[in-house]
């Protein structure tokens, strides 16, 4: 089959289901068809092909794409047309993927249900009454619904893994610094990481292979050698030491989720892994620390949206200050404003020690919890999220409940380590995700364990 066939198939499927799923913010059909045609012509001339030749991809809309609107699902950026590609997009162009469009998300990646998109909600393909998760909800839903072959998301506190879990796909958050953040619109720079959202673990390894590796344009990008992730997929996990944190099975974990994860662990044990219970004692402080750290960084990162440099400028301001104020009041949605206010408060001189500094200290303790466990174990395994996807609208007026969904994903970002979510069962027709957490830069072991279980 030709690349044009693949791209046709993608848009056919989009025509069938997109009216209900709403995973896309922008469809890039003309470019996609032209790229497909060029790739097909190239194939006639020579059979050298890129790593991901011709595969249809979707990019989360906070990843900048040259000449294609990049909105972050915000009214502020509804007309923002970047003049360059993010490094990941550049690398995937080299790998010869075809971009199908830009994916729906929570505004500026703040949220866990896609209900903070300022354009429209996205829905879970398994049950349209439920959320797809977030903030990379569109990226997850489109893969689950078969609209794209795979996609990229970003994960600051779970935004790849949680929607992957809710939509029954594979989502990988790489080690902080493994994948370039150049061209990812920053939410919380010390936590943000781009990663693959795919139907299976093998594709995740392929996609990671294409995007990982040092980038001089990102000063926090690590100078490490990128291993061959594909060769890690041996199917062999004999002797793998798996730690199961008791804190990840406590109060608030849905019994069906607990059961599914425990039986997944049984399977891994049968495959030869050694499974033991451990403790990550500071887990209960992770959500609080995360929301202080991430909101503080967000308040600083989002200061650049002043109505002058990017996006939409408010009309008829009285003076310069009023221009800033009006543009920001009109451009940002309420969750984004909540985070900015939280962040500026936590960073303000009178409160800095009590909140920001304290949160950073807790972050160090959480990181040490992981380091202690990784002295003896290869991976940490637990649920990705305490429950399956909730009903659209059911948590909207309760931000704190919404934040608590992140309890099992945010520690990973605070520690900077990699983690994957893979499907491990269903409860009432909705997918359950298994989370496998690894040592820094040891994506190979994470992928190997995930692949063996899958
Ligand atoms: N749900 C979390 C939040 O709202 C995670 C977001 C993310 O990873 N981008 O901050």
Tab-separated table of C-alpha atoms and ligand atoms in Angstrom:
chain	number	residue	atom	x	y	z
A	1	UNK	CA	0.000	0.000	0.000
A	2	UNK	CA	1.103	3.558	-0.662
A	3	UNK	CA	1.550	6.448	1.743
A	4	UNK	CA	-1.398	8.135	0.029
A	5	UNK	CA	-3.512	5.084	0.934
A	6	UNK	CA	-2.492	5.423	4.574
A	7	UNK	CA	-3.280	9.122	4.605
A	8	UNK	CA	-6.627	8.511	2.843
A	9	UNK	CA	-7.469	5.947	5.461
A	10	UNK	CA	-6.678	8.425	8.213
A	11	UNK	CA	-8.958	11.113	6.782
A	12	UNK	CA	-11.703	8.577	6.010
A	13	UNK	CA	-11.670	7.522	9.622
A	14	UNK	CA	-11.636	11.165	10.718
A	15	UNK	CA	-14.705	11.821	8.553
A	16	UNK	CA	-16.453	8.902	10.227
A	17	UNK	CA	-15.743	9.599	13.897
A	18	UNK	CA	-14.322	13.090	14.406
A	19	UNK	CA	-17.759	14.706	14.714
A	20	UNK	CA	-18.209	12.728	17.912
A	21	UNK	CA	-14.661	12.403	19.281
A	22	UNK	CA	-13.352	15.937	18.576
A	23	UNK	CA	-9.706	14.992	18.961
A	24	UNK	CA	-8.376	17.575	16.484
A	25	UNK	CA	-8.058	21.338	16.669
A	26	UNK	CA	-6.552	21.681	13.185
A	27	UNK	CA	-6.603	19.309	10.237
A	28	UNK	CA	-3.627	19.738	7.953
A	29	UNK	CA	-5.129	17.840	5.030
A	30	UNK	CA	-3.660	19.698	2.086
A	31	UNK	CA	-0.090	19.449	3.404
A	32	UNK	CA	-0.582	15.831	4.432
A	33	UNK	CA	-1.747	14.805	0.974
A	34	UNK	CA	1.099	16.684	-0.690
A	35	UNK	CA	3.644	15.057	1.648
A	36	UNK	CA	2.148	11.629	0.972
A	37	UNK	CA	2.360	12.179	-2.752
A	38	UNK	CA	5.995	13.287	-2.509
A	39	UNK	CA	6.891	10.253	-0.387
A	40	UNK	CA	5.181	7.914	-2.845
A	41	UNK	CA	7.106	9.466	-5.713
A	42	UNK	CA	10.344	9.169	-3.767
A	43	UNK	CA	9.698	5.471	-3.227
A	44	UNK	CA	9.477	4.908	-6.950
A	45	UNK	CA	12.932	6.406	-7.401
A	46	UNK	CA	14.754	4.803	-4.474
A	47	UNK	CA	13.909	2.424	-1.700
A	48	UNK	CA	15.791	4.169	1.092
A	49	UNK	CA	13.211	5.131	3.658
A	50	UNK	CA	13.082	7.006	6.957
A	51	UNK	CA	12.512	5.137	10.193
A	52	UNK	CA	8.787	5.882	10.274
A	53	UNK	CA	8.222	6.233	6.560
A	54	UNK	CA	4.715	7.379	5.663
A	55	UNK	CA	3.036	6.849	9.021
A	56	UNK	CA	0.241	9.319	9.895
A	57	UNK	CA	0.920	11.257	13.104
A	58	UNK	CA	-0.899	13.863	15.211
A	59	UNK	CA	0.924	16.532	17.230
A	60	UNK	CA	-0.410	17.941	20.468
A	61	UNK	CA	-1.209	21.573	19.811
A	62	UNK	CA	1.452	22.907	22.201
A	63	UNK	CA	4.179	21.584	19.884
A	64	UNK	CA	5.021	24.283	17.377
A	65	UNK	CA	4.698	23.481	13.699
A	66	UNK	CA	5.958	25.804	10.992
A	67	UNK	CA	3.082	27.376	9.095
A	68	UNK	CA	0.438	25.382	10.954
A	69	UNK	CA	-1.591	27.109	13.668
A	70	UNK	CA	-0.432	26.197	17.172
A	71	UNK	CA	-3.001	27.299	19.728
A	72	UNK	CA	-2.312	25.355	22.955
A	73	UNK	CA	-6.143	25.198	22.926
A	74	UNK	CA	-6.108	28.824	24.108
A	75	UNK	CA	-8.026	31.809	22.734
A	76	UNK	CA	-4.815	33.749	23.333
A	77	UNK	CA	-3.055	31.829	20.562
A	78	UNK	CA	-6.003	31.161	18.254
A	79	UNK	CA	-4.181	32.923	15.407
A	80	UNK	CA	-0.576	31.950	16.294
A	81	UNK	CA	1.261	30.632	13.273
A	82	UNK	CA	4.824	29.607	14.185
A	83	UNK	CA	7.724	30.343	11.861
A	84	UNK	CA	9.695	27.236	12.862
A	85	UNK	CA	9.276	23.595	13.804
A	86	UNK	CA	9.880	22.098	17.241
A	87	UNK	CA	12.954	19.851	17.272
A	88	UNK	CA	10.745	16.755	17.621
A	89	UNK	CA	8.787	17.798	14.526
A	90	UNK	CA	11.999	18.425	12.618
A	91	UNK	CA	13.289	14.972	13.565
A	92	UNK	CA	10.032	13.289	12.628
A	93	UNK	CA	10.039	15.032	9.268
A	94	UNK	CA	13.452	13.451	8.738
A	95	UNK	CA	11.966	10.107	9.758
A	96	UNK	CA	9.323	10.812	7.054
A	97	UNK	CA	6.108	10.682	9.054
A	98	UNK	CA	3.083	12.516	7.696
A	99	UNK	CA	1.421	15.081	9.978
A	100	UNK	CA	-2.363	14.750	9.879
A	101	UNK	CA	-3.112	17.661	12.195
A	102	UNK	CA	-2.915	19.240	15.632
A	103	UNK	CA	-4.567	17.654	18.616
A	104	UNK	CA	-7.057	18.948	21.145
A	105	UNK	CA	-5.795	19.437	24.718
A	106	UNK	CA	-6.387	21.300	27.958
A	107	UNK	CA	-5.445	24.961	27.592
A	108	UNK	CA	-1.650	25.296	27.953
A	109	UNK	CA	-1.627	21.624	29.107
A	110	UNK	CA	-3.277	22.531	32.405
A	111	UNK	CA	-5.838	19.913	33.247
A	112	UNK	CA	-6.600	16.241	33.211
A	113	UNK	CA	-9.821	15.878	31.216
A	114	UNK	CA	-9.552	18.034	28.084
A	115	UNK	CA	-12.453	20.066	29.475
A	116	UNK	CA	-10.164	23.089	29.751
A	117	UNK	CA	-9.825	23.349	25.985
A	118	UNK	CA	-11.092	26.810	25.077
A	119	UNK	CA	-12.443	25.473	21.766
A	120	UNK	CA	-14.421	22.308	22.518
A	121	UNK	CA	-14.268	19.202	24.681
A	122	UNK	CA	-12.845	15.943	23.377
A	123	UNK	CA	-14.554	12.634	24.202
A	124	UNK	CA	-13.408	9.143	25.118
A	125	UNK	CA	-13.837	6.828	22.105
A	126	UNK	CA	-14.646	3.892	24.423
A	127	UNK	CA	-17.623	5.761	25.841
A	128	UNK	CA	-18.488	9.235	24.623
A	129	UNK	CA	-20.064	10.201	27.957
A	130	UNK	CA	-16.614	10.009	29.531
A	131	UNK	CA	-13.549	12.228	29.299
A	132	UNK	CA	-10.505	11.058	27.308
A	133	UNK	CA	-8.255	12.398	30.077
A	134	UNK	CA	-5.750	15.155	29.635
A	135	UNK	CA	-4.059	17.277	29.038
A	136	UNK	CA	-3.064	15.284	25.908
A	137	UNK	CA	-6.681	14.113	25.490
A	138	UNK	CA	-6.890	14.627	21.732
A	139	UNK	CA	-3.575	12.845	21.164
A	140	UNK	CA	-4.869	9.806	23.099
A	141	UNK	CA	-8.399	9.774	21.701
A	142	UNK	CA	-7.234	10.017	18.080
A	143	UNK	CA	-4.961	6.982	18.477
A	144	UNK	CA	-7.666	5.007	20.300
A	145	UNK	CA	-10.227	5.906	17.607
A	146	UNK	CA	-7.854	5.014	14.747
A	147	UNK	CA	-7.726	8.542	13.319
A	148	UNK	CA	-3.914	8.607	13.325
A	149	UNK	CA	-1.356	5.846	13.563
A	150	UNK	CA	0.311	7.470	16.580
A	151	UNK	CA	0.774	10.858	18.184
A	152	UNK	CA	2.949	12.991	20.408
A	153	UNK	CA	1.800	14.364	23.745
A	154	UNK	CA	3.470	16.275	26.540
A	155	UNK	CA	3.620	15.258	30.184
A	156	UNK	CA	4.211	17.706	33.036
A	157	UNK	CA	2.386	15.761	35.729
A	158	UNK	CA	0.797	12.859	33.885
A	159	UNK	CA	-0.596	14.366	30.704
A	160	UNK	CA	0.673	11.557	28.477
A	161	UNK	CA	0.169	8.623	30.855
A	162	UNK	CA	-3.246	9.523	32.271
A	163	UNK	CA	-5.055	9.988	28.921
A	164	UNK	CA	-3.240	6.883	27.616
A	165	UNK	CA	-4.636	4.974	30.584
A	166	UNK	CA	-8.169	6.357	30.083
A	167	UNK	CA	-8.152	5.614	26.344
A	168	UNK	CA	-6.517	2.171	26.459
A	169	UNK	CA	-3.305	3.035	24.616
A	170	UNK	CA	0.426	3.166	25.401
A	171	UNK	CA	1.880	6.475	26.631
A	172	UNK	CA	5.515	7.067	27.557
A	173	UNK	CA	6.953	9.984	29.496
A	174	UNK	CA	10.716	9.931	28.901
A	175	UNK	CA	13.385	10.989	31.399
A	176	UNK	CA	13.499	14.782	31.749
A	177	UNK	CA	16.160	15.924	29.298
A	178	UNK	CA	16.039	12.929	26.950
A	179	UNK	CA	13.702	14.565	24.417
A	180	UNK	CA	14.229	18.162	23.341
A	181	UNK	CA	11.716	20.703	24.629
A	182	UNK	CA	12.694	23.219	21.947
A	183	UNK	CA	9.409	24.270	20.376
A	184	UNK	CA	7.226	22.867	23.146
A	185	UNK	CA	5.254	25.792	24.565
A	186	UNK	CA	6.482	25.755	28.158
A	187	UNK	CA	4.155	25.017	31.069
A	188	UNK	CA	6.622	24.007	33.830
A	189	UNK	CA	10.055	23.669	32.291
A	190	UNK	CA	11.615	21.493	34.991
A	191	UNK	CA	8.799	18.931	34.583
A	192	UNK	CA	7.692	19.127	30.921
A	193	UNK	CA	8.627	16.320	28.572
A	194	UNK	CA	7.350	15.290	25.131
A	195	UNK	CA	6.650	11.600	24.536
A	196	UNK	CA	5.036	8.996	22.250
A	197	UNK	CA	1.390	7.901	22.382
A	198	UNK	CA	0.931	4.677	20.466
A	199	UNK	CA	-1.149	1.529	20.080
A	200	UNK	CA	1.609	-0.758	21.348
A	201	UNK	CA	5.011	-0.784	23.026
A	202	UNK	CA	6.986	-1.528	19.865
A	203	UNK	CA	5.691	1.640	18.193
A	204	UNK	CA	6.530	3.558	21.350
A	205	UNK	CA	10.134	2.373	21.064
A	206	UNK	CA	10.282	3.361	17.383
A	207	UNK	CA	8.848	6.798	18.004
A	208	UNK	CA	11.128	7.419	20.993
A	209	UNK	CA	14.112	6.348	18.895
A	210	UNK	CA	13.270	9.051	16.376
A	211	UNK	CA	12.798	11.931	18.836
A	212	UNK	CA	15.310	11.216	21.639
A	213	UNK	CA	18.797	12.648	21.893
A	214	UNK	CA	20.730	15.797	22.621
A	215	UNK	CA	19.623	19.092	21.135
A	216	UNK	CA	21.852	22.163	21.441
A	217	UNK	CA	18.737	24.351	21.165
A	218	UNK	CA	17.448	23.079	24.543
A	219	UNK	CA	19.840	23.954	27.363
A	220	UNK	CA	18.333	21.286	29.639
A	221	UNK	CA	18.739	18.582	27.009
A	222	UNK	CA	20.999	15.807	28.271
A	223	UNK	CA	24.173	14.831	26.463
A	224	UNK	CA	23.628	11.097	26.572
A	225	UNK	CA	23.971	8.366	24.007
A	226	UNK	CA	20.626	7.106	22.791
A	227	UNK	CA	20.521	3.311	23.019
A	228	UNK	CA	18.775	1.055	20.523
A	229	UNK	CA	15.340	0.814	22.132
A	230	UNK	CA	14.083	-1.825	19.715
A	231	UNK	CA	16.721	-4.301	20.770
A	232	UNK	CA	15.466	-4.007	24.352
A	233	UNK	CA	12.183	-5.659	23.373
A	234	UNK	CA	13.322	-9.209	24.017
A	235	UNK	CA	10.224	-10.503	25.764
A	236	UNK	CA	12.504	-11.709	28.533
A	237	UNK	CA	11.954	-10.345	32.055
A	238	UNK	CA	13.359	-13.257	34.016
A	239	UNK	CA	15.010	-11.912	37.143
A	240	UNK	CA	13.631	-8.383	36.647
A	241	UNK	CA	13.222	-6.835	40.101
A	242	UNK	CA	9.845	-5.137	40.420
A	243	UNK	CA	9.018	-2.869	43.350
A	244	UNK	CA	5.362	-2.335	44.234
A	245	UNK	CA	4.852	0.752	46.418
A	246	UNK	CA	2.213	0.147	49.056
A	247	UNK	CA	1.218	3.837	48.901
A	248	UNK	CA	-0.005	3.302	45.304
A	249	UNK	CA	-2.735	0.916	46.429
A	250	UNK	CA	-4.201	2.917	49.294
A	251	UNK	CA	-7.351	4.926	49.803
A	252	UNK	CA	-9.043	6.270	46.692
A	253	UNK	CA	-7.875	3.471	44.403
A	254	UNK	CA	-10.855	1.893	42.654
A	255	UNK	CA	-11.068	-1.824	43.628
A	256	UNK	CA	-11.343	-2.875	39.969
A	257	UNK	CA	-8.196	-0.906	39.128
A	258	UNK	CA	-6.379	-2.507	42.068
A	259	UNK	CA	-7.462	-5.995	40.968
A	260	UNK	CA	-6.365	-5.453	37.356
A	261	UNK	CA	-2.942	-4.171	38.424
A	262	UNK	CA	-2.426	-6.996	40.915
A	263	UNK	CA	-3.241	-9.589	38.276
A	264	UNK	CA	-0.850	-7.883	35.846
A	265	UNK	CA	1.832	-8.263	38.514
A	266	UNK	CA	0.960	-11.958	38.776
A	267	UNK	CA	1.531	-12.291	35.033
A	268	UNK	CA	4.911	-10.602	35.320
A	269	UNK	CA	5.808	-12.911	38.182
A	270	UNK	CA	4.910	-15.910	36.030
A	271	UNK	CA	7.215	-14.505	33.359
A	272	UNK	CA	10.053	-14.720	35.861
A	273	UNK	CA	10.093	-11.282	37.467
A	274	UNK	CA	10.641	-10.872	41.194
A	275	UNK	CA	7.859	-8.801	42.751
A	276	UNK	CA	8.227	-7.196	46.177
A	277	UNK	CA	6.409	-4.543	48.183
A	278	UNK	CA	8.247	-1.297	48.967
A	279	UNK	CA	7.455	2.117	50.397
A	280	UNK	CA	7.687	5.577	48.826
A	281	UNK	CA	6.984	7.393	52.078
A	282	UNK	CA	6.628	10.935	50.730
A	283	UNK	CA	4.012	10.060	48.092
A	284	UNK	CA	1.225	11.771	49.997
A	285	UNK	CA	2.902	15.168	49.603
A	286	UNK	CA	3.491	14.845	45.866
A	287	UNK	CA	0.279	16.478	44.633
A	288	UNK	CA	0.731	19.526	46.874
A	289	UNK	CA	4.388	19.918	45.915
A	290	UNK	CA	3.587	19.441	42.232
A	291	UNK	CA	0.863	22.096	42.111
A	292	UNK	CA	3.097	24.640	43.865
A	293	UNK	CA	6.151	23.947	41.688
A	294	UNK	CA	4.277	23.641	38.385
A	295	UNK	CA	2.101	26.713	38.982
A	296	UNK	CA	5.133	28.767	40.029
A	297	UNK	CA	6.968	27.874	36.852
A	298	UNK	CA	3.810	28.425	34.810
A	299	UNK	CA	3.309	31.925	36.212
A	300	UNK	CA	6.797	32.788	35.047
A	301	UNK	CA	6.610	31.007	31.672
A	302	UNK	CA	3.240	32.518	30.795
A	303	UNK	CA	4.453	36.049	31.491
A	304	UNK	CA	5.520	36.165	27.839
A	305	UNK	CA	1.868	36.297	26.767
A	306	UNK	CA	1.408	40.031	27.015
A	307	UNK	CA	-0.644	40.754	23.917
A	308	UNK	CA	2.398	42.243	22.192
A	309	UNK	CA	4.607	39.366	21.138
A	310	UNK	CA	2.336	36.394	20.527
A	311	UNK	CA	-1.260	35.754	19.685
A	312	UNK	CA	-4.263	37.974	20.145
A	313	UNK	CA	-3.981	41.623	21.240
A	314	UNK	CA	-6.902	43.232	23.062
A	315	UNK	CA	-8.586	46.115	21.280
A	316	UNK	CA	-8.892	49.722	22.486
A	317	UNK	CA	-6.573	49.639	25.505
A	318	UNK	CA	-6.248	52.855	27.551
A	319	UNK	CA	-2.481	52.484	27.914
A	320	UNK	CA	0.273	49.859	27.859
A	321	UNK	CA	-0.581	48.360	31.244
A	322	UNK	CA	-4.204	48.146	30.231
A	323	UNK	CA	-3.164	46.369	27.019
A	324	UNK	CA	-1.412	43.666	29.060
A	325	UNK	CA	-4.296	43.386	31.478
A	326	UNK	CA	-7.014	43.251	28.834
A	327	UNK	CA	-5.139	40.820	26.591
A	328	UNK	CA	-4.480	38.441	29.472
A	329	UNK	CA	-7.997	38.755	30.912
A	330	UNK	CA	-9.549	38.000	27.546
A	331	UNK	CA	-6.991	35.487	26.312
A	332	UNK	CA	-6.606	33.068	29.240
A	333	UNK	CA	-9.278	30.675	30.483
A	334	UNK	CA	-10.144	30.278	34.150
A	335	UNK	CA	-7.909	27.281	34.963
A	336	UNK	CA	-4.890	29.053	33.473
A	337	UNK	CA	-5.685	32.160	35.517
A	338	UNK	CA	-6.031	30.011	38.639
A	339	UNK	CA	-2.544	28.545	38.089
A	340	UNK	CA	-0.968	31.944	37.386
A	341	UNK	CA	-2.449	33.372	40.574
A	342	UNK	CA	-1.386	30.340	42.606
A	343	UNK	CA	2.121	30.564	41.153
A	344	UNK	CA	2.656	34.287	41.640
A	345	UNK	CA	1.367	33.938	45.204
A	346	UNK	CA	3.737	31.039	45.976
A	347	UNK	CA	6.669	33.002	44.537
A	348	UNK	CA	5.890	36.334	46.180
A	349	UNK	CA	8.530	37.462	48.659
A	350	UNK	CA	6.489	37.003	51.838
A	351	UNK	CA	5.409	33.483	50.976
A	352	UNK	CA	8.351	32.107	48.999
A	353	UNK	CA	9.883	30.209	51.922
A	354	UNK	CA	6.572	28.806	53.086
A	355	UNK	CA	5.439	27.522	49.700
A	356	UNK	CA	7.903	27.426	46.817
A	357	UNK	CA	10.979	26.616	48.878
A	358	UNK	CA	9.057	24.045	50.928
A	359	UNK	CA	7.724	22.405	47.772
A	360	UNK	CA	11.247	22.176	46.350
A	361	UNK	CA	12.407	20.500	49.559
A	362	UNK	CA	9.561	17.988	49.311
A	363	UNK	CA	10.535	17.418	45.696
A	364	UNK	CA	14.020	16.430	46.820
A	365	UNK	CA	12.575	13.966	49.340
A	366	UNK	CA	10.388	12.397	46.656
A	367	UNK	CA	13.367	12.075	44.357
A	368	UNK	CA	15.307	10.380	47.161
A	369	UNK	CA	12.411	7.956	47.758
A	370	UNK	CA	12.788	6.806	44.156
A	371	UNK	CA	16.588	6.635	44.351
A	372	UNK	CA	16.379	4.452	47.463
A	373	UNK	CA	14.034	1.988	45.787
A	374	UNK	CA	16.078	1.941	42.570
A	375	UNK	CA	19.160	0.866	44.518
A	376	UNK	CA	17.560	-2.556	44.787
A	377	UNK	CA	14.942	-2.692	42.033
A	378	UNK	CA	14.825	-2.249	38.248
A	379	UNK	CA	11.313	-0.840	37.921
A	380	UNK	CA	8.418	0.356	40.059
A	381	UNK	CA	4.955	-0.838	39.068
A	382	UNK	CA	1.490	0.374	40.065
A	383	UNK	CA	-1.676	1.846	38.579
A	384	UNK	CA	-1.352	4.926	36.339
A	385	UNK	CA	-4.484	6.588	37.714
A	386	UNK	CA	-6.646	5.627	40.714
A	387	UNK	CA	-9.787	5.204	38.570
A	388	UNK	CA	-10.979	4.790	35.003
A	389	UNK	CA	-12.147	7.781	32.931
A	390	UNK	CA	-14.825	9.801	34.727
A	391	UNK	CA	-17.974	11.299	33.221
A	392	UNK	CA	-17.753	14.547	31.286
A	393	UNK	CA	-18.653	17.415	33.614
A	394	UNK	CA	-18.518	15.365	36.808
A	395	UNK	CA	-15.422	17.045	38.306
A	396	UNK	CA	-15.589	20.420	36.614
A	397	UNK	CA	-16.618	22.507	39.607
A	398	UNK	CA	-14.140	20.774	41.915
A	399	UNK	CA	-10.512	21.511	40.977
A	400	UNK	CA	-9.105	19.800	44.058
A	401	UNK	CA	-10.754	16.470	43.207
A	402	UNK	CA	-9.454	16.894	39.677
A	403	UNK	CA	-5.916	17.512	41.022
A	404	UNK	CA	-6.071	14.351	43.158
A	405	UNK	CA	-6.415	12.186	40.017
A	406	UNK	CA	-2.728	13.019	39.467
A	407	UNK	CA	-1.513	11.426	42.686
A	408	UNK	CA	0.237	8.476	40.962
A	409	UNK	CA	1.684	10.351	37.995
A	410	UNK	CA	3.154	13.586	39.424
A	411	UNK	CA	5.860	11.962	41.604
A	412	UNK	CA	7.490	10.693	38.399
A	413	UNK	CA	7.821	14.205	36.962
A	414	UNK	CA	9.092	15.616	40.264
A	415	UNK	CA	11.792	12.921	40.245
A	416	UNK	CA	12.490	13.377	36.513
A	417	UNK	CA	12.413	9.631	35.791
A	418	UNK	CA	10.715	7.800	32.867
A	419	UNK	CA	7.383	5.979	33.067
A	420	UNK	CA	5.011	4.249	30.693
A	421	UNK	CA	1.305	3.495	30.894
A	422	UNK	CA	0.066	0.361	29.140
A	423	UNK	CA	-3.418	-1.160	29.066
A	424	UNK	CA	-3.999	-3.928	31.624
A	425	UNK	CA	-7.748	-4.509	31.685
A	426	UNK	CA	-11.200	-2.973	31.710
A	427	UNK	CA	-13.742	-1.896	34.279
A	428	UNK	CA	-17.300	-1.358	33.043
A	429	UNK	CA	-16.125	-1.045	29.459
A	430	UNK	CA	-13.417	1.509	30.219
A	431	UNK	CA	-9.662	0.802	29.997
A	432	UNK	CA	-7.318	0.507	32.991
A	433	UNK	CA	-3.638	1.509	32.782
A	434	UNK	CA	-0.595	-0.118	34.325
A	435	UNK	CA	2.294	2.238	35.122
A	436	UNK	CA	5.901	1.092	34.906
A	437	UNK	CA	8.448	3.569	36.275
A	438	UNK	CA	12.181	3.275	35.593
A	439	UNK	CA	15.549	4.736	36.519
A	440	UNK	CA	16.661	7.955	34.843
A	441	UNK	CA	17.631	7.291	31.192
A	442	UNK	CA	16.697	3.620	31.515
A	443	UNK	CA	13.800	3.712	29.050
A	444	UNK	CA	15.112	0.398	27.681
A	445	UNK	CA	14.161	-1.501	30.828
A	446	UNK	CA	10.786	0.248	31.053
A	447	UNK	CA	10.024	-0.685	27.450
A	448	UNK	CA	11.285	-4.243	27.924
A	449	UNK	CA	9.037	-4.815	30.931
A	450	UNK	CA	6.045	-3.239	29.182
A	451	UNK	CA	6.607	-5.231	26.019
A	452	UNK	CA	6.932	-8.547	27.861
A	453	UNK	CA	3.651	-7.972	29.681
A	454	UNK	CA	1.725	-6.684	26.650
B	1	LIG	N1	-3.216	17.210	35.339
B	1	LIG	C1	-1.969	17.828	35.615
B	1	LIG	C2	-2.153	19.325	35.651
B	1	LIG	O1	-3.222	19.765	35.424
B	1	LIG	C3	-0.934	17.419	34.611
B	1	LIG	C4	-0.822	18.286	33.424
B	1	LIG	C5	0.279	17.894	32.471
B	1	LIG	O2	0.961	16.881	32.639
B	1	LIG	N2	0.496	18.734	31.468
B	1	LIG	O3	-1.259	20.061	35.915
